Amino acid sequence: MSAGGSAPDAVSAYKRMLSAILDMRPSGTRQRLAGALAKNRSFVSQITNPAYPTPIPATHLEQIFEVCHFSAAERKDFLTLYATAHPKKRLAEPARNATFSVELPDLGSVARNRRLHGLVSGFVREIARLIDEEREEGRGR
């Protein structure tokens, strides 16, 4: 994209990249992404369709990178496009996370199990975000 491109053009650019990456991934990746984000498939369609101006929330980026198995180069290129589209957003450094496994009950269907996984993952991400916000506020005191 040229330096003079508009924000909608920049949003379309990173959505085209995400869509192309998803097209190279195994069948079912879009559904796994929807589950991980605790959203429905239509949300994934909106955030991957360049025709829709709806931006991808910054809070979903790490989960997208993880589920879609972005390479380091793909991640860097995507974040460059994202920063061009949203110059006022400060993107957080990738979180340094420890792994902690949680056993969840089998709910009897792949769809319900996926939804439960997405809900628990989303809950944990919200807790982490709250902790990060508290740390940031503590630095400003």
XYZ file of N, CA, C and O in Angstrom:
564
model
N 0.847 -1.184 0.000
C 0.000 0.000 0.000
C 0.881 1.231 0.000
O 1.890 1.300 0.673
N 0.499 2.232 -0.749
C 1.283 3.467 -0.789
C 1.057 4.255 0.482
O 0.081 4.079 1.190
N 1.980 5.152 0.746
C 1.900 5.959 1.966
C 0.652 6.813 1.986
O 0.162 7.171 3.032
N 0.096 7.118 0.798
C -1.069 7.975 0.742
C -2.375 7.217 0.815
O -3.432 7.788 0.635
N -2.336 5.887 1.072
C -3.549 5.087 1.111
C -4.431 5.481 2.278
O -3.978 6.016 3.282
N -5.713 5.187 2.156
C -6.650 5.530 3.218
C -6.707 4.408 4.250
O -6.253 3.287 4.008
N -7.278 4.724 5.404
C -7.419 3.722 6.462
C -8.241 2.526 5.989
O -7.853 1.384 6.259
N -9.369 2.729 5.269
C -10.101 1.558 4.771
C -9.248 0.682 3.841
O -9.355 -0.542 3.872
N -8.384 1.300 3.038
C -7.481 0.527 2.178
C -6.517 -0.294 3.024
O -6.214 -1.443 2.706
N -6.032 0.290 4.093
C -5.089 -0.404 4.970
C -5.778 -1.556 5.704
O -5.201 -2.629 5.856
N -7.012 -1.334 6.146
C -7.775 -2.406 6.793
C -7.977 -3.539 5.792
O -7.764 -4.716 6.111
N -8.343 -3.206 4.564
C -8.514 -4.228 3.523
C -7.231 -4.997 3.282
O -7.264 -6.212 3.062
N -6.102 -4.316 3.344
C -4.811 -4.964 3.094
C -4.529 -6.033 4.145
O -4.138 -7.154 3.805
N -4.712 -5.724 5.429
C -4.411 -6.752 6.424
C -5.466 -7.845 6.428
O -5.166 -9.009 6.711
N -6.707 -7.511 6.054
C -7.729 -8.549 5.940
C -7.438 -9.492 4.774
O -7.650 -10.699 4.881
N -6.936 -8.944 3.668
C -6.555 -9.805 2.533
C -5.437 -10.755 2.949
O -5.444 -11.933 2.597
N -4.491 -10.237 3.712
C -3.393 -11.085 4.163
C -3.912 -12.195 5.077
O -3.544 -13.365 4.918
N -4.764 -11.857 6.031
C -5.322 -12.862 6.930
C -6.120 -13.900 6.144
O -5.984 -15.105 6.372
N -6.914 -13.451 5.208
C -7.708 -14.374 4.395
C -6.809 -15.325 3.609
O -7.064 -16.533 3.538
N -5.733 -14.798 3.018
C -4.801 -15.632 2.249
C -4.131 -16.662 3.158
O -3.963 -17.825 2.764
N -3.765 -16.258 4.365
C -3.140 -17.191 5.300
C -4.131 -18.279 5.702
O -3.798 -19.467 5.727
N -5.357 -17.882 5.982
C -6.382 -18.871 6.335
C -6.631 -19.853 5.195
O -6.861 -21.042 5.426
N -6.584 -19.353 3.963
C -6.806 -20.223 2.800
C -5.714 -21.286 2.675
O -5.942 -22.342 2.075
N -4.547 -21.015 3.234
C -3.432 -21.974 3.171
C -3.448 -22.948 4.352
O -2.649 -23.879 4.392
N -4.323 -22.734 5.314
C -4.367 -23.581 6.496
C -5.379 -24.711 6.293
O -6.225 -24.650 5.420
N -5.304 -25.732 7.151
C -6.215 -26.876 7.000
C -7.684 -26.485 7.135
O -8.024 -25.487 7.780
N -8.514 -27.313 6.530
C -9.953 -27.138 6.652
C -10.322 -27.109 8.131
O -9.764 -27.854 8.931
N -11.228 -26.247 8.496
C -11.669 -26.146 9.881
C -10.971 -25.065 10.680
O -11.352 -24.791 11.817
N -9.952 -24.428 10.098
C -9.216 -23.398 10.839
C -10.118 -22.211 11.162
O -10.049 -21.655 12.261
N -10.978 -21.826 10.213
C -11.890 -20.693 10.493
C -12.808 -21.017 11.671
O -13.060 -20.165 12.519
N -13.292 -22.252 11.711
C -14.168 -22.652 12.813
C -13.392 -22.684 14.130
O -13.890 -22.245 15.157
N -12.146 -23.169 14.094
C -11.321 -23.166 15.312
C -11.057 -21.735 15.768
O -11.050 -21.448 16.966
N -10.847 -20.841 14.812
C -10.618 -19.439 15.163
C -11.864 -18.852 15.821
O -11.766 -18.166 16.843
N -13.023 -19.150 15.269
C -14.269 -18.660 15.868
C -14.398 -19.166 17.298
O -14.739 -18.396 18.212
N -14.099 -20.437 17.515
C -14.187 -20.993 18.863
C -13.190 -20.361 19.815
O -13.518 -20.038 20.951
N -11.964 -20.163 19.340
C -10.923 -19.570 20.189
C -11.263 -18.140 20.574
O -10.920 -17.689 21.666
N -11.930 -17.423 19.672
C -12.323 -16.038 19.956
C -13.663 -15.954 20.676
O -14.111 -14.865 21.022
N -14.300 -17.110 20.874
C -15.636 -17.190 21.468
C -16.634 -16.346 20.663
O -17.444 -15.623 21.226
N -16.511 -16.467 19.342
C -17.388 -15.751 18.411
C -17.987 -16.768 17.447
O -17.563 -17.919 17.394
N -18.957 -16.310 16.651
C -19.504 -17.221 15.653
C -18.749 -17.069 14.335
O -17.946 -16.160 14.170
N -19.025 -17.978 13.411
C -18.285 -17.968 12.145
C -18.537 -16.700 11.345
O -17.678 -16.269 10.587
N -19.704 -16.085 11.501
C -19.968 -14.859 10.735
C -19.015 -13.740 11.165
O -18.636 -12.906 10.345
N -18.607 -13.727 12.424
C -17.627 -12.742 12.886
C -16.298 -12.965 12.168
O -15.670 -12.020 11.697
N -15.881 -14.224 12.071
C -14.634 -14.544 11.374
C -14.752 -14.135 9.910
O -13.808 -13.588 9.330
N -15.911 -14.352 9.306
C -16.112 -13.923 7.912
C -15.968 -12.411 7.776
O -15.362 -11.923 6.824
N -16.498 -11.667 8.729
C -16.404 -10.204 8.672
C -14.966 -9.716 8.840
O -14.544 -8.788 8.155
N -14.219 -10.347 9.745
C -12.860 -9.859 9.981
C -11.865 -10.356 8.936
O -10.727 -9.906 8.918
N -12.299 -11.258 8.060
C -11.402 -11.740 7.003
C -11.833 -11.281 5.618
O -11.130 -11.546 4.650
N -12.943 -10.589 5.520
C -13.438 -10.139 4.221
C -13.035 -8.683 4.002
O -13.530 -7.793 4.696
N -12.168 -8.426 3.022
C -11.712 -7.050 2.772
C -12.832 -6.088 2.378
O -12.672 -4.877 2.496
N -13.964 -6.625 1.935
C -15.081 -5.764 1.540
C -15.775 -5.132 2.755
O -16.424 -4.100 2.628
N -15.632 -5.758 3.925
C -16.224 -5.215 5.138
C -15.229 -4.278 5.809
O -14.090 -4.660 6.054
N -15.647 -3.067 6.167
C -14.710 -2.117 6.790
C -14.452 -2.406 8.276
O -13.613 -1.760 8.882
N -15.145 -3.383 8.842
C -14.996 -3.690 10.255
C -13.553 -4.072 10.568
O -13.034 -5.045 10.027
N -12.871 -3.307 11.433
C -11.482 -3.639 11.767
C -11.419 -4.850 12.689
O -12.389 -5.189 13.366
N -10.285 -5.478 12.714
C -10.051 -6.579 13.642
C -9.650 -5.963 14.982
O -8.711 -5.164 15.034
N -10.363 -6.309 16.053
C -9.967 -5.768 17.365
C -8.546 -6.200 17.732
O -8.182 -7.368 17.562
N -7.771 -5.278 18.230
C -6.383 -5.564 18.605
C -6.307 -6.674 19.652
O -5.350 -7.448 19.665
N -7.330 -6.779 20.472
C -7.335 -7.806 21.521
C -7.395 -9.219 20.951
O -7.094 -10.178 21.656
N -7.770 -9.359 19.669
C -7.867 -10.686 19.053
C -6.594 -11.098 18.319
O -6.479 -12.243 17.878
N -5.657 -10.196 18.162
C -4.502 -10.486 17.314
C -3.684 -11.678 17.786
O -3.351 -12.557 16.978
N -3.335 -11.730 19.048
C -2.513 -12.835 19.538
C -3.198 -14.176 19.314
O -2.553 -15.153 18.920
N -4.497 -14.230 19.562
C -5.240 -15.473 19.369
C -5.266 -15.850 17.884
O -5.115 -17.017 17.535
N -5.420 -14.864 17.009
C -5.403 -15.117 15.563
C -4.042 -15.676 15.155
O -3.962 -16.667 14.426
N -2.971 -15.047 15.637
C -1.624 -15.516 15.289
C -1.417 -16.965 15.739
O -0.809 -17.766 15.043
N -1.910 -17.281 16.919
C -1.727 -18.620 17.470
C -2.542 -19.660 16.699
O -2.001 -20.668 16.241
N -3.823 -19.422 16.543
C -4.705 -20.397 15.897
C -4.347 -20.590 14.424
O -4.378 -21.702 13.910
N -3.983 -19.498 13.760
C -3.671 -19.563 12.322
C -2.212 -19.912 12.053
O -1.805 -19.990 10.895
N -1.439 -20.119 13.103
C -0.027 -20.516 12.986
C 0.760 -19.573 12.072
O 1.415 -19.992 11.127
N 0.686 -18.277 12.383
C 1.459 -17.287 11.631
C 2.941 -17.554 11.839
O 3.370 -17.812 12.966
N 3.707 -17.477 10.780
C 5.160 -17.534 10.916
C 5.621 -16.186 11.470
O 4.853 -15.215 11.485
N 6.862 -16.104 11.889
C 7.397 -14.835 12.398
C 7.330 -13.760 11.318
O 6.967 -12.609 11.600
N 7.646 -14.119 10.077
C 7.607 -13.146 8.975
C 6.173 -12.709 8.679
O 5.916 -11.518 8.455
N 5.232 -13.652 8.694
C 3.820 -13.302 8.455
C 3.313 -12.374 9.553
O 2.610 -11.395 9.281
N 3.677 -12.682 10.768
C 3.256 -11.849 11.906
C 3.794 -10.429 11.761
O 3.062 -9.455 11.944
N 5.065 -10.322 11.435
C 5.691 -9.004 11.283
C 5.001 -8.213 10.169
O 4.667 -7.033 10.345
N 4.784 -8.853 9.022
C 4.124 -8.181 7.898
C 2.700 -7.768 8.256
O 2.260 -6.662 7.937
N 1.986 -8.654 8.945
C 0.612 -8.347 9.333
C 0.591 -7.152 10.287
O -0.216 -6.231 10.124
N 1.477 -7.163 11.282
C 1.501 -6.061 12.251
C 1.886 -4.738 11.601
O 1.399 -3.679 12.014
N 2.721 -4.794 10.580
C 3.062 -3.573 9.836
C 1.812 -3.022 9.152
O 1.531 -1.815 9.229
N 1.060 -3.895 8.495
C -0.184 -3.467 7.843
C -1.183 -2.960 8.881
O -1.865 -1.952 8.664
N -1.287 -3.651 10.008
C -2.226 -3.277 11.058
C -1.875 -1.898 11.619
O -2.757 -1.055 11.822
N -0.598 -1.669 11.855
C -0.155 -0.369 12.388
C -0.429 0.754 11.393
O -0.759 1.873 11.787
N -0.307 0.463 10.106
C -0.618 1.463 9.077
C -2.105 1.808 9.108
O -2.491 2.969 8.988
N -2.931 0.794 9.295
C -4.384 1.000 9.323
C -4.848 1.699 10.593
O -5.829 2.432 10.584
N -4.149 1.460 11.685
C -4.558 1.983 12.994
C -3.368 2.651 13.677
O -2.863 2.165 14.694
N -2.906 3.785 13.147
C -1.686 4.407 13.669
C -1.786 4.890 15.115
O -0.768 5.045 15.780
N -2.982 5.111 15.615
C -3.120 5.621 16.981
C -3.186 4.510 18.020
O -3.109 4.783 19.209
N -3.329 3.265 17.569
C -3.382 2.148 18.507
C -1.975 1.722 18.873
O -1.132 1.530 18.017
N -1.753 1.603 20.148
C -0.470 1.090 20.617
C -0.620 -0.410 20.821
O -1.408 -0.865 21.648
N 0.101 -1.154 20.030
C 0.010 -2.605 20.141
C 0.922 -3.080 21.251
O 2.074 -2.660 21.348
N 0.391 -3.953 22.056
C 1.162 -4.493 23.172
C 2.229 -5.440 22.653
O 2.076 -6.053 21.603
N 3.293 -5.513 23.402
C 4.320 -6.513 23.114
C 3.680 -7.881 23.312
O 2.802 -8.040 24.159
N 4.130 -8.864 22.563
C 3.578 -10.205 22.776
C 3.764 -10.619 24.236
O 4.813 -10.391 24.824
N 2.732 -11.169 24.771
C 2.769 -11.571 26.174
C 3.726 -12.731 26.372
O 3.822 -13.610 25.535
N 4.427 -12.669 27.461
C 5.257 -13.800 27.858
C 4.412 -14.610 28.826
O 4.177 -14.195 29.954
N 3.916 -15.709 28.341
C 2.982 -16.504 29.122
C 3.590 -17.816 29.566
O 4.414 -18.397 28.865
N 3.167 -18.247 30.702
C 3.476 -19.587 31.153
C 2.310 -20.472 30.721
O 1.168 -20.015 30.622
N 2.596 -21.715 30.448
C 1.546 -22.640 30.043
C 0.966 -23.305 31.275
O 1.698 -23.730 32.175
N -0.344 -23.375 31.299
C -1.053 -24.019 32.390
C -2.206 -24.778 31.763
O -3.016 -24.194 31.057
N -2.262 -26.059 31.986
C -3.324 -26.881 31.397
C -4.503 -26.981 32.350
O -4.330 -27.089 33.571
N -5.687 -26.963 31.766
C -6.907 -27.119 32.538
C -7.697 -28.257 31.908
O -7.916 -28.263 30.699
N -8.097 -29.217 32.715
C -8.928 -30.294 32.195
C -10.369 -29.823 32.209
O -10.877 -29.363 33.230
N -11.007 -29.950 31.056
C -12.403 -29.560 30.922
C -13.236 -30.807 30.682
O -12.761 -31.773 30.077
N -14.480 -30.787 31.105
C -15.325 -31.952 30.872
C -15.656 -32.085 29.378
O -15.688 -31.094 28.656
N -15.885 -33.307 28.934
C -16.336 -33.552 27.571
C -17.843 -33.309 27.555
O -18.597 -33.973 28.278
N -18.266 -32.359 26.770
C -19.685 -31.995 26.730
C -20.477 -32.814 25.717
O -21.658 -32.538 25.489
N -19.823 -33.778 25.089
C -20.559 -34.681 24.222
C -20.653 -34.276 22.765
O -21.220 -35.005 21.965
N -20.128 -33.112 22.421
C -20.118 -32.724 21.008
C -18.904 -31.841 20.747
O -18.476 -31.085 21.620
N -18.391 -31.983 19.544
C -17.223 -31.199 19.165
C -17.541 -29.711 19.252
O -16.740 -28.919 19.773
N -18.705 -29.310 18.790
C -19.075 -27.885 18.785
C -19.147 -27.328 20.205
O -18.628 -26.243 20.482
N -19.782 -28.069 21.122
C -19.888 -27.574 22.507
C -18.531 -27.572 23.196
O -18.209 -26.650 23.943
N -17.715 -28.610 22.948
C -16.369 -28.634 23.523
C -15.546 -27.460 23.024
O -14.830 -26.817 23.788
N -15.644 -27.163 21.732
C -14.897 -26.040 21.146
C -15.371 -24.727 21.761
O -14.578 -23.850 22.082
N -16.676 -24.595 21.939
C -17.217 -23.362 22.528
C -16.748 -23.194 23.973
O -16.352 -22.100 24.380
N -16.766 -24.292 24.740
C -16.278 -24.235 26.120
C -14.809 -23.830 26.150
O -14.412 -22.964 26.934
N -14.003 -24.414 25.273
C -12.586 -24.064 25.202
C -12.434 -22.579 24.901
O -11.624 -21.888 25.515
N -13.203 -22.072 23.951
C -13.139 -20.655 23.599
C -13.539 -19.754 24.751
O -12.903 -18.716 24.992
N -14.579 -20.146 25.480
C -15.028 -19.341 26.618
C -13.965 -19.301 27.722
O -13.668 -18.241 28.270
N -13.382 -20.453 28.036
C -12.356 -20.503 29.081
C -11.128 -19.714 28.630
O -10.570 -18.923 29.398
N -10.724 -19.893 27.367
C -9.566 -19.153 26.846
C -9.817 -17.652 26.884
O -8.943 -16.877 27.262
N -11.017 -17.245 26.487
C -11.365 -15.823 26.514
C -11.350 -15.260 27.926
O -10.863 -14.147 28.159
N -11.861 -16.037 28.859
C -11.868 -15.616 30.262
C -10.445 -15.404 30.763
O -10.136 -14.387 31.394
N -9.563 -16.336 30.458
C -8.172 -16.228 30.900
C -7.495 -15.021 30.249
O -6.748 -14.288 30.901
N -7.776 -14.781 28.944
C -7.207 -13.601 28.276
C -7.688 -12.315 28.937
O -6.926 -11.365 29.096
N -8.949 -12.262 29.344
C -9.481 -11.070 30.014
C -8.801 -10.855 31.364
O -8.506 -9.726 31.738
N -8.566 -11.929 32.091
C -7.846 -11.808 33.368
C -6.439 -11.266 33.119
O -5.984 -10.354 33.811
N -5.761 -11.816 32.111
C -4.406 -11.351 31.783
C -4.420 -9.885 31.383
O -3.531 -9.113 31.765
N -5.425 -9.477 30.609
C -5.535 -8.080 30.185
C -5.737 -7.179 31.407
O -5.144 -6.112 31.513
N -6.564 -7.625 32.341
C -6.795 -6.857 33.566
C -5.492 -6.703 34.352
O -5.171 -5.622 34.839
N -4.728 -7.768 34.444
C -3.436 -7.716 35.144
C -2.497 -6.748 34.431
O -1.831 -5.928 35.074
N -2.446 -6.830 33.099
C -1.587 -5.920 32.329
C -1.993 -4.464 32.539
O -1.145 -3.590 32.698
N -3.298 -4.196 32.546
C -3.779 -2.828 32.761
C -3.376 -2.336 34.146
O -2.975 -1.190 34.307
N -3.484 -3.200 35.131
C -3.111 -2.822 36.491
C -1.613 -2.502 36.558
O -1.218 -1.535 37.208
N -0.802 -3.299 35.873
C 0.641 -3.035 35.850
C 0.932 -1.682 35.188
O 1.763 -0.929 35.666
N 0.250 -1.412 34.079
C 0.435 -0.143 33.373
C 0.042 1.036 34.255
O 0.731 2.042 34.298
N -1.086 0.923 34.950
C -1.521 1.997 35.839
C -0.526 2.185 36.976
O -0.265 3.303 37.396
N 0.037 1.087 37.458
C 1.024 1.161 38.537
C 2.288 1.890 38.112
O 2.902 2.585 38.911
N 2.670 1.763 36.844
C 3.859 2.462 36.337
C 3.620 3.957 36.217
O 4.536 4.740 36.314
N 2.366 4.345 36.010
C 2.054 5.756 35.822
C 1.853 6.509 37.124
O 1.688 7.702 37.134
N 1.887 5.809 38.225
C 1.620 6.440 39.530
C 2.816 7.167 40.039
O 3.925 6.958 39.848
